[in-house]
Amino acid sequence: DGRPVEIDGPQDLEIAPGGQRLVPMRDFIQLEALSLVISADGPVVVERGLFRRDGRGISLSMGIPIAEDTIVFDPLEG
């Protein structure tokens, strides 16, 4: 519904250059519709994968970069 929600747990993750990390968000929050804001102090590639309970993938998508000076409108204010 467009409201920001604090998620306890996956902050301050360190990933070595050239490394990768899988973060199952269901371990931290139980929401069906979830958008994430990822911040990094260097270049990163972020993907989102949707999987069935049996482990087979349904969908994979790349994150969309947003520049720091981009204006993002609040969806609740209109």
mmCIF file of C-alpha atoms in Angstrom:
data_model
loop_
_atom_site.group_PDB
_atom_site.id
_atom_site.type_symbol
_atom_site.label_atom_id
_atom_site.label_comp_id
_atom_site.label_asym_id
_atom_site.label_seq_id
_atom_site.Cartn_x
_atom_site.Cartn_y
_atom_site.Cartn_z
ATOM 1 C CA ASP A 1 0.000 0.000 0.000
ATOM 2 C CA GLY A 2 3.000 2.316 -0.467
ATOM 3 C CA ARG A 3 3.921 2.797 3.182
ATOM 4 C CA PRO A 4 7.543 2.452 4.311
ATOM 5 C CA VAL A 5 8.218 -0.403 6.765
ATOM 6 C CA GLU A 6 11.401 -0.930 8.781
ATOM 7 C CA ILE A 7 12.774 -4.463 8.396
ATOM 8 C CA ASP A 8 14.863 -5.833 11.258
ATOM 9 C CA GLY A 9 17.816 -7.949 10.294
ATOM 10 C CA PRO A 10 19.415 -7.541 6.873
ATOM 11 C CA GLN A 11 21.113 -4.148 7.409
ATOM 12 C CA ASP A 12 24.877 -3.643 7.148
ATOM 13 C CA LEU A 13 25.593 -6.765 5.101
ATOM 14 C CA GLU A 14 29.129 -6.901 3.763
ATOM 15 C CA ILE A 15 29.759 -8.496 0.392
ATOM 16 C CA ALA A 16 33.294 -8.868 -0.933
ATOM 17 C CA PRO A 17 34.110 -7.473 -4.403
ATOM 18 C CA GLY A 18 32.996 -10.064 -6.960
ATOM 19 C CA GLY A 19 30.992 -11.866 -4.267
ATOM 20 C CA GLN A 20 27.310 -12.589 -3.989
ATOM 21 C CA ARG A 21 24.751 -13.000 -1.234
ATOM 22 C CA LEU A 22 21.262 -14.467 -1.143
ATOM 23 C CA VAL A 23 18.935 -12.781 1.368
ATOM 24 C CA PRO A 24 15.581 -14.593 1.740
ATOM 25 C CA MET A 25 13.306 -11.732 2.800
ATOM 26 C CA ARG A 26 10.668 -14.179 4.110
ATOM 27 C CA ASP A 27 13.075 -14.739 7.040
ATOM 28 C CA PHE A 28 12.622 -11.090 8.057
ATOM 29 C CA ILE A 29 9.133 -9.981 6.998
ATOM 30 C CA GLN A 30 5.901 -11.675 5.908
ATOM 31 C CA LEU A 31 4.448 -9.463 3.173
ATOM 32 C CA GLU A 32 3.254 -10.646 -0.220
ATOM 33 C CA ALA A 33 3.853 -7.300 -1.974
ATOM 34 C CA LEU A 34 7.268 -5.965 -1.012
ATOM 35 C CA SER A 35 9.516 -3.384 -2.662
ATOM 36 C CA LEU A 36 12.988 -2.830 -1.273
ATOM 37 C CA VAL A 37 15.386 0.111 -1.192
ATOM 38 C CA ILE A 38 18.996 -1.091 -1.351
ATOM 39 C CA SER A 39 21.859 1.296 -0.541
ATOM 40 C CA ALA A 40 25.530 0.537 -1.166
ATOM 41 C CA ASP A 41 28.849 2.346 -0.874
ATOM 42 C CA GLY A 42 30.028 0.924 -4.207
ATOM 43 C CA PRO A 43 28.609 -0.445 -7.451
ATOM 44 C CA VAL A 44 26.272 -3.419 -6.998
ATOM 45 C CA VAL A 45 23.909 -5.552 -9.041
ATOM 46 C CA VAL A 46 20.637 -6.377 -7.278
ATOM 47 C CA GLU A 47 18.191 -8.999 -8.491
ATOM 48 C CA ARG A 48 14.863 -10.229 -7.194
ATOM 49 C CA GLY A 49 13.847 -13.842 -7.565
ATOM 50 C CA LEU A 50 10.410 -15.287 -6.943
ATOM 51 C CA PHE A 51 10.323 -18.997 -6.147
ATOM 52 C CA ARG A 52 7.687 -21.632 -5.410
ATOM 53 C CA ARG A 53 7.887 -23.490 -2.144
ATOM 54 C CA ASP A 54 9.418 -26.507 -3.913
ATOM 55 C CA GLY A 55 12.342 -24.288 -4.955
ATOM 56 C CA ARG A 56 11.633 -23.889 -8.672
ATOM 57 C CA GLY A 57 11.973 -20.321 -9.944
ATOM 58 C CA ILE A 58 8.991 -18.375 -11.226
ATOM 59 C CA SER A 59 10.556 -15.014 -12.027
ATOM 60 C CA LEU A 60 13.870 -13.161 -11.867
ATOM 61 C CA SER A 61 14.234 -9.422 -12.354
ATOM 62 C CA MET A 62 16.988 -6.815 -12.083
ATOM 63 C CA GLY A 63 16.824 -3.946 -9.630
ATOM 64 C CA ILE A 64 16.297 -0.461 -11.054
ATOM 65 C CA PRO A 65 18.994 2.063 -10.083
ATOM 66 C CA ILE A 66 17.879 5.461 -8.828
ATOM 67 C CA ALA A 67 20.311 8.378 -8.647
ATOM 68 C CA GLU A 68 20.640 10.160 -5.313
ATOM 69 C CA ASP A 69 19.191 13.369 -6.747
ATOM 70 C CA THR A 70 16.083 11.623 -8.148
ATOM 71 C CA ILE A 71 12.792 12.938 -6.820
ATOM 72 C CA VAL A 72 10.488 10.153 -5.642
ATOM 73 C CA PHE A 73 6.897 11.175 -4.999
ATOM 74 C CA ASP A 74 5.037 9.784 -1.988
ATOM 75 C CA PRO A 75 2.259 7.520 -3.378
ATOM 76 C CA LEU A 76 0.047 8.233 -0.364
ATOM 77 C CA GLU A 77 0.116 12.007 -0.907
ATOM 78 C CA GLY A 78 -0.799 11.792 -4.612
#
